[in-house]
Coordinates of C-alpha atoms in Angstrom, one line a residue:
M1138 CA -7.6 5.0 15.3
S1139 CA -8.7 3.7 11.9
V1140 CA -5.2 2.4 11.4
I1141 CA -5.2 0.5 14.7
A1142 CA -8.7 -0.9 13.9
S1143 CA -7.6 -2.0 10.4
T1144 CA -5.0 -4.3 12.0
L1145 CA -7.6 -6.5 13.6
S1146 CA -8.8 -8.5 10.5
P1147 CA -5.4 -9.7 9.3
L1148 CA -4.0 -10.1 12.8
L1149 CA -3.6 -13.9 12.4
A1150 CA -2.5 -14.0 8.8
A1151 CA 1.2 -14.5 9.4
N1152 CA 0.9 -17.1 12.1
T1153 CA -2.1 -19.2 11.1
V1154 CA -0.1 -22.5 10.9
T1155 CA 1.6 -21.7 14.2
L1156 CA -1.7 -21.2 15.9
A1157 CA -3.1 -24.4 14.3
I1158 CA -0.3 -26.4 15.9
Y1159 CA -0.7 -24.5 19.2
F1160 CA -4.5 -25.1 19.5
G1161 CA -4.4 -28.5 17.8
R1162 CA -7.0 -27.4 15.2
D1163 CA -7.1 -27.9 11.4
F1164 CA -6.4 -25.1 9.0
T1165 CA -10.1 -24.3 8.2
Q1166 CA -10.9 -23.9 11.9
M1167 CA -8.1 -21.4 12.3
A1168 CA -9.3 -19.5 9.2
L1169 CA -12.7 -19.2 10.9
L1170 CA -11.1 -17.1 13.6
T1171 CA -10.9 -14.5 10.9
G1172 CA -14.2 -15.5 9.4
Y1173 CA -16.3 -15.1 12.5
H1174 CA -14.5 -11.8 13.2
L1175 CA -15.6 -10.5 9.8
C1176 CA -19.1 -11.8 10.5
G1177 CA -19.2 -9.7 13.7
V1178 CA -18.2 -6.6 11.7
G1179 CA -21.0 -7.1 9.2
V1180 CA -23.7 -7.8 11.8
A1181 CA -22.7 -5.0 14.2
G1182 CA -22.3 -2.6 11.3
V1183 CA -26.1 -2.8 10.6
I1184 CA -26.9 -1.8 14.1
F1185 CA -24.3 0.9 14.4
V1186 CA -25.2 2.6 11.2
A1187 CA -28.9 2.9 12.3
S1188 CA -27.7 4.3 15.6
A1189 CA -25.4 6.8 13.7
R1190 CA -28.4 8.0 11.6
I1191 CA -30.3 8.9 14.7
W1192 CA -27.8 9.9 17.3
G1193 CA -24.6 10.7 15.3
K1194 CA -21.2 9.0 14.9
R1195 CA -19.2 10.2 17.9
H1196 CA -20.5 7.8 20.5
L1197 CA -19.9 4.9 18.2
Y1198 CA -16.3 5.8 17.6
L1199 CA -15.8 5.9 21.3
L1200 CA -17.7 2.6 21.9
G1201 CA -15.7 0.9 19.2
T1202 CA -12.4 2.0 20.7
V1203 CA -13.4 0.7 24.1
L1204 CA -14.5 -2.7 22.7
I1205 CA -11.2 -3.0 20.8
I1206 CA -9.3 -2.4 24.0
I1207 CA -11.3 -5.0 26.0
S1208 CA -11.4 -7.7 23.3
S1209 CA -7.7 -7.4 22.5
A1210 CA -6.7 -7.8 26.1
W1211 CA -9.2 -10.8 26.2
G1212 CA -7.7 -12.4 23.1
G1213 CA -4.2 -12.2 24.5
A1214 CA -5.2 -13.8 27.7
A1215 CA -7.2 -16.6 26.0
G1216 CA -4.4 -19.1 26.5
T1217 CA -5.1 -22.5 24.9
N1218 CA -8.9 -21.9 25.0
Y1219 CA -10.0 -21.8 21.3
A1220 CA -13.6 -20.9 22.1
S1221 CA -12.4 -17.9 24.2
L1222 CA -10.2 -16.6 21.5
L1223 CA -13.0 -17.1 18.9
W1224 CA -15.4 -14.9 20.9
A1225 CA -12.7 -12.3 21.5
R1226 CA -12.3 -12.1 17.8
V1227 CA -16.0 -11.6 17.3
V1228 CA -16.0 -8.8 19.8
Q1229 CA -13.0 -7.3 18.0
G1230 CA -15.1 -7.3 14.9
I1231 CA -17.9 -5.5 16.7
G1232 CA -15.4 -2.8 17.8
L1233 CA -14.0 -2.5 14.3
A1234 CA -17.5 -2.0 12.7
P1235 CA -17.9 1.8 13.4
F1236 CA -14.5 2.6 11.8
E1237 CA -15.2 0.5 8.8
A1238 CA -18.8 1.6 8.4
L1239 CA -18.8 5.3 9.2
V1240 CA -15.4 6.9 8.3
N1241 CA -16.2 7.3 4.6
A1242 CA -19.6 8.8 5.6
S1243 CA -17.8 11.2 7.9
V1244 CA -15.7 12.4 4.9
G1245 CA -18.9 13.2 3.1
D1246 CA -20.1 15.1 6.2
L1247 CA -17.0 17.3 6.3
Y1248 CA -15.9 18.1 2.8
F1249 CA -17.3 19.5 -0.5
V1250 CA -17.5 17.3 -3.6
H1251 CA -14.3 18.7 -5.1
E1252 CA -12.4 18.1 -1.9
R1253 CA -13.4 14.5 -1.2
G1254 CA -11.1 12.6 -3.5
K1255 CA -7.8 13.0 -1.6
R1256 CA -9.6 12.8 1.8
M1257 CA -11.4 9.6 0.7
A1258 CA -8.2 8.1 -0.5
L1259 CA -6.5 9.0 2.9
S1260 CA -9.4 7.5 4.9
N1261 CA -9.2 4.3 2.9
L1262 CA -5.4 4.3 3.3
A1263 CA -6.0 4.3 7.1
L1264 CA -8.5 1.4 6.8
F1265 CA -6.5 -0.7 4.3
G1266 CA -2.9 0.4 4.5
G1267 CA -2.5 -0.7 8.1
A1268 CA -4.1 -4.0 7.3
F1269 CA -1.3 -5.1 4.9
F1270 CA 1.5 -3.9 7.2
T1271 CA 0.1 -5.8 10.2
P1272 CA 1.3 -9.3 9.2
V1273 CA 4.9 -7.9 8.7
L1274 CA 4.9 -6.9 12.3
V1275 CA 2.9 -9.8 13.7
G1276 CA 5.3 -12.4 12.3
K1277 CA 8.2 -10.9 14.1
I1278 CA 6.2 -10.3 17.3
T1279 CA 5.1 -14.0 17.3
Q1280 CA 8.6 -15.3 16.9
T1281 CA 10.2 -13.1 19.5
I1282 CA 7.7 -12.5 22.3
G1283 CA 4.7 -14.7 21.4
W1284 CA 1.5 -14.4 19.5
E1285 CA -0.4 -13.1 22.6
W1286 CA 1.5 -9.8 22.4
S1287 CA 0.1 -9.1 19.0
F1288 CA -3.3 -8.7 20.9
Y1289 CA -1.8 -6.9 23.8
M1290 CA -0.1 -4.3 21.6
I1291 CA -3.4 -3.4 20.0
A1292 CA -4.9 -3.0 23.5
I1293 CA -2.1 -0.7 24.5
F1294 CA -2.1 1.5 21.5
A1295 CA -5.9 1.7 21.4
G1296 CA -5.9 2.7 25.1
A1297 CA -3.4 5.4 24.3
L1298 CA -5.6 6.8 21.5
L1299 CA -8.8 6.8 23.5
P1300 CA -8.3 10.2 25.2
F1301 CA -7.5 11.8 21.8
I1302 CA -10.7 10.4 20.3
F1303 CA -12.7 11.7 23.3
F1304 CA -11.2 15.2 23.2
F1305 CA -10.5 15.8 19.5
V1306 CA -13.2 13.8 17.5
P1307 CA -16.4 15.9 17.6
E1308 CA -19.7 14.9 16.1
T1309 CA -19.7 15.4 12.3
A1310 CA -23.4 14.7 11.6
F1311 CA -25.6 17.7 11.5
A1312 CA -29.4 17.7 11.2
R1313 CA -30.3 20.2 8.5
P1314 CA -33.8 21.6 7.8
D1315 CA -35.7 20.2 4.9
Y1316 CA -34.8 23.1 2.6
Q1317 CA -31.1 22.4 3.3
A1318 CA -31.4 18.6 3.1
S1319 CA -29.8 18.1 -0.2
S1320 CA -26.1 17.5 -0.6
R1321 CA -23.7 19.7 1.4
S1322 CA -21.7 20.2 -1.8
G1323 CA -24.3 22.5 -3.2
E1324 CA -24.0 21.2 -6.7
N1325 CA -27.5 19.6 -6.6
S1326 CA -29.3 21.9 -4.2
S1327 CA -33.0 22.4 -4.6
T1328 CA -35.8 24.0 -2.7
P1329 CA -38.9 22.1 -1.5
L1330 CA -42.3 23.6 -2.1
N1331 CA -45.0 22.0 0.0
G1332 CA -43.0 18.7 0.1
V1333 CA -42.3 18.6 -3.7
H1334 CA -39.6 20.4 -5.7
D1335 CA -41.1 22.7 -8.3
L1336 CA -38.6 22.1 -11.1
Q1337 CA -38.3 23.0 -14.8
I1338 CA -35.9 22.2 -17.5
S1339 CA -33.7 25.1 -18.4
G1340 CA -34.5 26.8 -21.7
E1341 CA -38.1 25.5 -21.8
S1342 CA -41.3 26.3 -20.0
K1343 CA -42.7 23.9 -17.6
D1344 CA -46.0 23.6 -19.5
S1345 CA -44.3 22.8 -22.8
Q1346 CA -42.1 20.0 -21.5
T1347 CA -43.4 16.5 -21.5
P1348 CA -41.7 13.3 -20.4
N1349 CA -41.2 12.1 -24.0
Q1350 CA -39.5 15.2 -25.2
S1351 CA -35.8 15.7 -25.3
G1352 CA -34.3 18.6 -23.3
P1353 CA -31.1 20.2 -22.3
A1354 CA -28.6 18.7 -20.0
S1355 CA -29.5 20.2 -16.7
F1356 CA -32.4 21.0 -14.4
E1357 CA -32.7 24.2 -12.6
K1358 CA -35.1 25.7 -10.1
R1359 CA -38.3 27.2 -11.5
S1360 CA -37.6 30.7 -10.4
T1361 CA -35.4 32.7 -8.1
D1362 CA -38.3 34.1 -6.1
S1363 CA -38.5 30.7 -4.4
N1364 CA -34.9 31.2 -3.2
N1365 CA -35.9 34.6 -1.8
R1366 CA -38.8 33.1 0.1
N1367 CA -36.4 30.7 1.8
A1368 CA -33.5 33.1 2.3
A1369 CA -35.0 34.5 5.5
P1370 CA -35.7 31.2 7.3
L1371 CA -32.2 30.1 6.3
A1372 CA -30.5 33.1 7.9
N1373 CA -32.7 32.8 11.0
T1374 CA -32.1 29.1 11.7
V1375 CA -28.2 29.0 11.5
P1376 CA -27.3 27.7 14.9
P1377 CA -24.3 29.1 16.9
K1378 CA -21.0 27.3 16.8
A1379 CA -20.8 24.6 19.4
T1380 CA -18.4 25.3 22.3
F1381 CA -15.5 22.9 23.0
L1382 CA -17.2 21.5 26.1
R1383 CA -20.4 20.9 24.2
S1384 CA -18.5 19.0 21.5
L1385 CA -17.3 16.6 24.2
R1386 CA -20.9 15.3 24.8
L1387 CA -21.5 11.7 23.7
F1388 CA -24.8 12.8 22.2
N1389 CA -25.8 16.2 20.8
G1390 CA -29.4 15.6 20.1
R1391 CA -31.2 13.5 17.5
K1392 CA -30.1 13.8 13.9
S1393 CA -33.2 12.2 12.6
D1394 CA -36.8 11.6 13.7
A1395 CA -36.9 8.3 11.8
N1396 CA -37.8 5.1 13.6
F1397 CA -34.7 3.1 14.7
F1398 CA -36.1 -0.2 13.6
K1399 CA -37.1 1.2 10.2
L1400 CA -33.5 2.4 9.7
L1401 CA -32.2 -0.9 10.9
L1402 CA -34.0 -2.7 8.0
R1403 CA -33.6 0.1 5.5
P1404 CA -30.3 -1.0 4.0
F1405 CA -31.5 -4.4 2.9
P1406 CA -33.8 -3.3 0.0
L1407 CA -30.8 -1.3 -1.3
F1408 CA -29.1 -4.5 -2.4
F1409 CA -31.6 -4.4 -5.3
H1410 CA -30.6 -0.9 -6.2
P1411 CA -28.2 -1.3 -9.3
A1412 CA -25.8 1.4 -8.1
V1413 CA -25.5 -0.1 -4.6
L1414 CA -25.2 -3.6 -5.9
W1415 CA -22.5 -2.5 -8.4
A1416 CA -20.5 -0.8 -5.6
C1417 CA -20.8 -4.0 -3.4
L1418 CA -19.4 -6.1 -6.2
I1419 CA -16.7 -3.7 -7.2
Q1420 CA -15.4 -3.2 -3.7
G1421 CA -16.5 -6.4 -1.9
T1422 CA -15.4 -9.2 -4.2
L1423 CA -11.8 -8.0 -4.6
I1424 CA -11.6 -7.5 -0.8
G1425 CA -12.9 -11.1 -0.5
W1426 CA -10.2 -12.4 -2.9
T1427 CA -7.6 -10.5 -0.9
V1428 CA -8.8 -12.3 2.3
M1429 CA -8.7 -15.6 0.4
I1430 CA -5.0 -15.0 -0.6
G1431 CA -4.2 -14.1 3.0
I1432 CA -5.8 -17.3 4.2
V1433 CA -3.8 -19.6 1.8
L1434 CA -0.5 -17.6 1.8
A1435 CA 0.8 -19.2 4.9
A1436 CA -0.1 -22.7 3.6
I1437 CA 1.6 -22.1 0.3
F1438 CA 4.9 -20.6 1.7
L1439 CA 5.2 -22.3 5.1
G1440 CA 5.4 -25.7 3.5
P1441 CA 7.7 -27.1 0.8
P1442 CA 9.7 -26.0 -1.1
L1443 CA 10.3 -22.7 0.6
W1444 CA 9.6 -23.6 4.2
F1445 CA 9.0 -20.0 5.3
N1446 CA 8.6 -19.3 9.0
E1447 CA 6.2 -16.8 10.6
V1448 CA 8.6 -13.9 10.1
E1449 CA 9.3 -14.6 6.4
T1450 CA 5.6 -15.2 5.8
G1451 CA 4.8 -11.9 7.4
Y1452 CA 7.4 -10.2 5.2
M1453 CA 5.4 -11.4 2.2
Y1454 CA 2.9 -8.7 3.0
T1455 CA 5.4 -6.0 2.3
G1456 CA 4.4 -6.2 -1.4
P1457 CA 0.7 -5.8 -0.7
F1458 CA 1.5 -2.9 1.6
V1459 CA 3.5 -1.1 -1.1
G1460 CA 0.7 -1.9 -3.5
A1461 CA -1.9 -0.3 -1.2
I1462 CA 0.2 2.8 -0.8
L1463 CA 0.7 3.2 -4.5
G1464 CA -3.0 2.6 -5.1
F1465 CA -3.9 5.3 -2.7
I1466 CA -1.4 7.7 -4.2
L1467 CA -2.7 7.0 -7.7
S1468 CA -6.4 7.2 -6.6
G1469 CA -5.7 10.4 -4.7
L1470 CA -4.0 12.0 -7.7
L1471 CA -6.6 10.9 -10.2
A1472 CA -9.9 11.0 -8.4
D1473 CA -10.4 14.8 -8.3
W1474 CA -8.3 15.6 -11.4
S1475 CA -10.2 13.2 -13.6
T1476 CA -13.5 14.5 -12.3
K1477 CA -12.6 18.2 -13.0
F1478 CA -11.4 17.2 -16.4
L1479 CA -14.7 15.4 -17.2
I1480 CA -16.7 18.3 -15.9
K1481 CA -14.9 20.6 -18.4
R1482 CA -15.6 18.1 -21.2
N1483 CA -19.2 17.9 -20.1
K1484 CA -19.7 21.7 -20.4
G1485 CA -19.5 22.4 -16.7
V1486 CA -22.1 19.7 -15.6
Y1487 CA -21.0 17.3 -12.9
E1488 CA -22.1 13.7 -12.9
P1489 CA -21.4 11.3 -10.1
E1490 CA -20.6 8.7 -12.7
F1491 CA -17.3 10.5 -13.4
R1492 CA -16.0 8.7 -10.3
I1493 CA -16.4 5.3 -12.0
V1494 CA -13.4 6.0 -14.3
L1495 CA -11.0 4.7 -11.6
V1496 CA -12.5 1.2 -12.1
A1497 CA -10.6 1.0 -15.4
L1498 CA -7.4 0.9 -13.4
Q1499 CA -8.9 -1.7 -11.1
L1500 CA -9.6 -3.9 -14.1
V1501 CA -5.9 -3.6 -15.2
F1502 CA -4.1 -3.9 -11.8
G1503 CA -6.5 -6.1 -9.9
C1504 CA -7.2 -8.7 -12.5
V1505 CA -3.6 -8.9 -13.6
G1506 CA -2.7 -9.5 -10.0
L1507 CA -5.2 -12.3 -9.6
Y1508 CA -4.1 -14.1 -12.8
G1509 CA -0.4 -13.6 -12.1
F1510 CA -0.7 -14.7 -8.5
G1511 CA -2.4 -17.9 -9.5
A1512 CA 0.2 -18.7 -12.2
T1513 CA 3.2 -18.1 -10.0
A1514 CA 2.0 -19.3 -6.7
E1515 CA 1.3 -22.7 -8.3
Q1516 CA 5.0 -23.1 -9.1
V1517 CA 6.9 -21.4 -6.3
A1518 CA 9.8 -23.8 -6.8
R1519 CA 10.2 -22.3 -10.3
Y1520 CA 9.3 -18.6 -9.7
G1521 CA 10.3 -18.2 -6.0
W1522 CA 8.6 -15.8 -3.7
F1523 CA 9.1 -12.5 -5.5
L1524 CA 6.7 -12.8 -8.4
P1525 CA 3.7 -14.0 -6.3
D1526 CA 4.4 -11.1 -3.9
L1527 CA 4.6 -8.7 -6.9
F1528 CA 1.2 -9.9 -8.3
F1529 CA -0.3 -9.8 -4.8
A1530 CA 0.8 -6.1 -4.7
F1531 CA -1.0 -5.5 -8.1
E1532 CA -4.1 -7.2 -6.8
V1533 CA -4.2 -5.0 -3.6
G1534 CA -3.5 -1.8 -5.7
G1535 CA -6.5 -2.7 -7.8
M1536 CA -8.6 -3.4 -4.7
V1537 CA -7.8 0.1 -3.4
L1538 CA -8.7 1.8 -6.6
G1539 CA -12.0 0.1 -6.7
A1540 CA -12.7 0.8 -3.1
V1541 CA -12.0 4.6 -3.6
A1542 CA -14.1 4.7 -6.8
S1543 CA -17.1 3.0 -5.3
A1544 CA -16.9 5.0 -2.1
L1545 CA -16.7 8.3 -3.9
Y1546 CA -19.6 7.4 -6.2
I1547 CA -21.8 6.4 -3.4
V1548 CA -21.0 9.6 -1.4
D1549 CA -21.5 11.9 -4.4
A1550 CA -24.5 10.2 -6.0
H1551 CA -26.5 9.4 -2.9
R1552 CA -26.0 12.2 -0.4
S1553 CA -29.8 12.7 -0.6
S1554 CA -32.6 10.3 -1.0
P1555 CA -34.1 9.5 -3.4
L1556 CA -31.9 10.3 -6.4
C1557 CA -33.9 11.3 -9.4
F1558 CA -32.6 11.4 -13.0
W1559 CA -34.3 12.5 -16.2
P1560 CA -32.7 11.4 -19.4
S1561 CA -33.1 14.2 -22.0
D1562 CA -31.3 12.2 -24.7
T1563 CA -28.9 9.4 -25.2
S1564 CA -25.8 11.6 -25.2
R1565 CA -26.4 14.1 -22.4
I1566 CA -28.1 13.1 -19.2
S1567 CA -29.3 15.6 -16.7
T1568 CA -29.4 14.9 -13.0
V1569 CA -31.0 16.6 -10.0
T1570 CA -31.1 15.6 -6.4
A1571 CA -34.6 15.8 -4.9
S1572 CA -35.2 15.8 -1.2
L1573 CA -38.8 15.0 -0.5
T1574 CA -40.5 15.6 2.8
D1575 CA -42.5 12.8 4.3
H1576 CA -44.8 13.8 7.1
N1577 CA -42.4 16.7 7.8
E1578 CA -39.6 14.2 8.3
N1579 CA -36.3 14.6 6.6
V1580 CA -35.5 11.5 4.6
G1581 CA -31.7 12.1 5.0
D1582 CA -28.9 10.9 2.8
M1583 CA -28.8 7.4 1.5
A1584 CA -25.0 7.2 1.5
V1585 CA -24.9 5.8 5.0
E1586 CA -27.3 2.9 4.2
A1587 CA -25.3 2.3 1.0
F1588 CA -22.1 2.0 2.9
T1589 CA -23.9 -0.4 5.3
C1590 CA -24.6 -2.6 2.3
L1591 CA -21.0 -2.5 1.3
L1592 CA -20.0 -3.4 4.8
I1593 CA -22.4 -6.3 5.0
F1594 CA -21.5 -7.7 1.6
K1595 CA -17.7 -7.6 1.8
N1596 CA -17.6 -9.1 5.3
I1597 CA -20.2 -11.8 4.8
F1598 CA -18.6 -12.7 1.4
S1599 CA -15.2 -12.8 3.0
F1600 CA -16.6 -14.9 5.9
A1601 CA -18.0 -17.4 3.3
L1602 CA -14.6 -17.7 1.7
T1603 CA -13.0 -18.6 4.9
W1604 CA -15.2 -21.7 5.1
G1605 CA -14.3 -23.1 1.7
A1606 CA -11.2 -21.3 0.4
Y1607 CA -8.6 -23.8 1.6
D1608 CA -10.6 -26.9 0.4
W1609 CA -11.4 -25.2 -2.9
L1610 CA -7.6 -24.6 -3.5
T1611 CA -6.6 -28.1 -2.5
T1612 CA -9.3 -29.6 -4.8
A1613 CA -9.0 -27.4 -7.9
G1614 CA -5.4 -26.2 -7.6
I1615 CA -4.1 -22.7 -7.1
S1616 CA -3.8 -21.7 -10.7
K1617 CA -7.2 -22.9 -11.8
T1618 CA -8.9 -21.3 -8.8
F1619 CA -7.4 -17.9 -9.4
Y1620 CA -8.0 -18.1 -13.1
I1621 CA -11.7 -18.5 -12.3
V1622 CA -11.5 -15.8 -9.7
G1623 CA -9.8 -13.4 -12.1
S1624 CA -12.3 -14.0 -14.8
I1625 CA -15.2 -13.3 -12.4
Q1626 CA -13.5 -10.0 -11.4
V1627 CA -13.1 -9.0 -15.1
G1628 CA -16.9 -9.5 -15.6
I1629 CA -17.6 -7.4 -12.4
C1630 CA -15.4 -4.6 -13.6
L1631 CA -17.1 -4.6 -17.0
L1632 CA -20.4 -3.9 -15.2
S1633 CA -19.2 -0.3 -14.9
I1634 CA -20.0 0.2 -18.6
P1635 CA -23.8 -0.2 -18.2
M1636 CA -23.6 1.7 -14.9
C1637 CA -22.8 4.8 -17.0
K1638 CA -25.3 4.1 -19.8
F1639 CA -28.2 1.8 -19.0
F1640 CA -28.7 2.8 -15.4
T1641 CA -29.0 6.5 -16.0
L1642 CA -31.2 6.1 -19.0
V1643 CA -33.6 3.4 -17.8
F1644 CA -33.6 2.7 -14.1
S1645 CA -33.2 6.4 -13.1
R1646 CA -36.2 7.3 -15.2
V1647 CA -38.3 4.8 -13.2
L1648 CA -37.1 6.5 -10.0
L1649 CA -38.2 9.8 -11.4
V1650 CA -41.7 8.6 -12.2
Q1651 CA -42.1 6.9 -8.9
G1652 CA -40.9 10.0 -7.1
G1653 CA -43.7 12.0 -8.6
F1654 CA -41.8 14.0 -11.2
H1655 CA -43.9 13.3 -14.2

């Protein structure tokens, strides 16, 4: 279903000019059919994520599928009513939101840390791969049976998948007791004692260690007898496996006792968290530039000197589709392998920052793609269609690598809240995940809120680009615009360097002190 949902955003990419003529609207107004759709994704995502934290994800996947069916049938029947089609696109965005906001978090629910790389790449392939193959099909559909059928096809396929989602997509969220509230992967597990973890640095006594002293590279629990004290409650509270009929329920109890409205507002302060802001920039900006390329692609190639029609413009997305596939294959191969390699080099200690290595490939492929597309698309009479399409493929491959890297980092680093780091020295940084109890209420993982921030940022940023991208290109020119965009992306990728150094040494120390570990 994620593949079907991913087709919604680029649904009008290949036939933008055709629809502009059909509705008698200018190019920017047609681009806003995509812009308001993305705005609907961002706004609905905030509400759905808060709901997922309290009641789980299953009901939202079902709700999203139903909304996609209804809105797609509505959009196909809009006729010449621009306002009706616009609102159908907004509702499509609302239906897309659960799949875009929660699938990565579901991967974190289901798999251990060393198993997530390939699965995260596959889930992102479902979300992004289908998006770049959609215009290839839509161009042909528009020419042969009409643009309306691109909407009807989505309604038909989503309707066919609805029974499968109902019967075979159970709830993945699970409410763990406080002493199990840390990451499911087990690599950072710790035991709460009266609401605060009693920790000591390995190799030194608790009394002799002060915040200003250097220490070894890892934290460990103070003693094993605390584990023994919690072994009995752990064994006694393991619930029985849910039956198949029970798994069909829309709701399986509350997953959190937190207030809904608090959870609704909780993602917004995270925009000031360096790790979350970094992930938003790494993933969101390159997705925005991809949307911008999609907006202007039809204008560049439908006009002189190539005079492409809808089908040929749709075929231009073959390159990005291949780039997305290669990006996912590369990220799937390297994500877990590079992490295991760095763990060995780090003497068996895992750090979530190992996931950031993939951003180096985003810097190469993504930025080369932006610079190259700007240079060649400016002179299509000289370079033809192949080179712009090739550089578009590079850009999309870089986008995929950055999306996988940021998603893996968020899942691994923020499965529990808050994260606390204690820098023992400048070369080796020890980390521990601490789960605090607040009025006997499990704080839960921060990954879901972090993904909400990513969802809000990339969709609102893309929405903003639909307002001014076409005018920006016509005023500044294609090459100058993409040289600026490429340079911005280079600077964003280079932010990964202080993420691995400055953040863990300075900001994380502040988190530790504020968390009470001093």
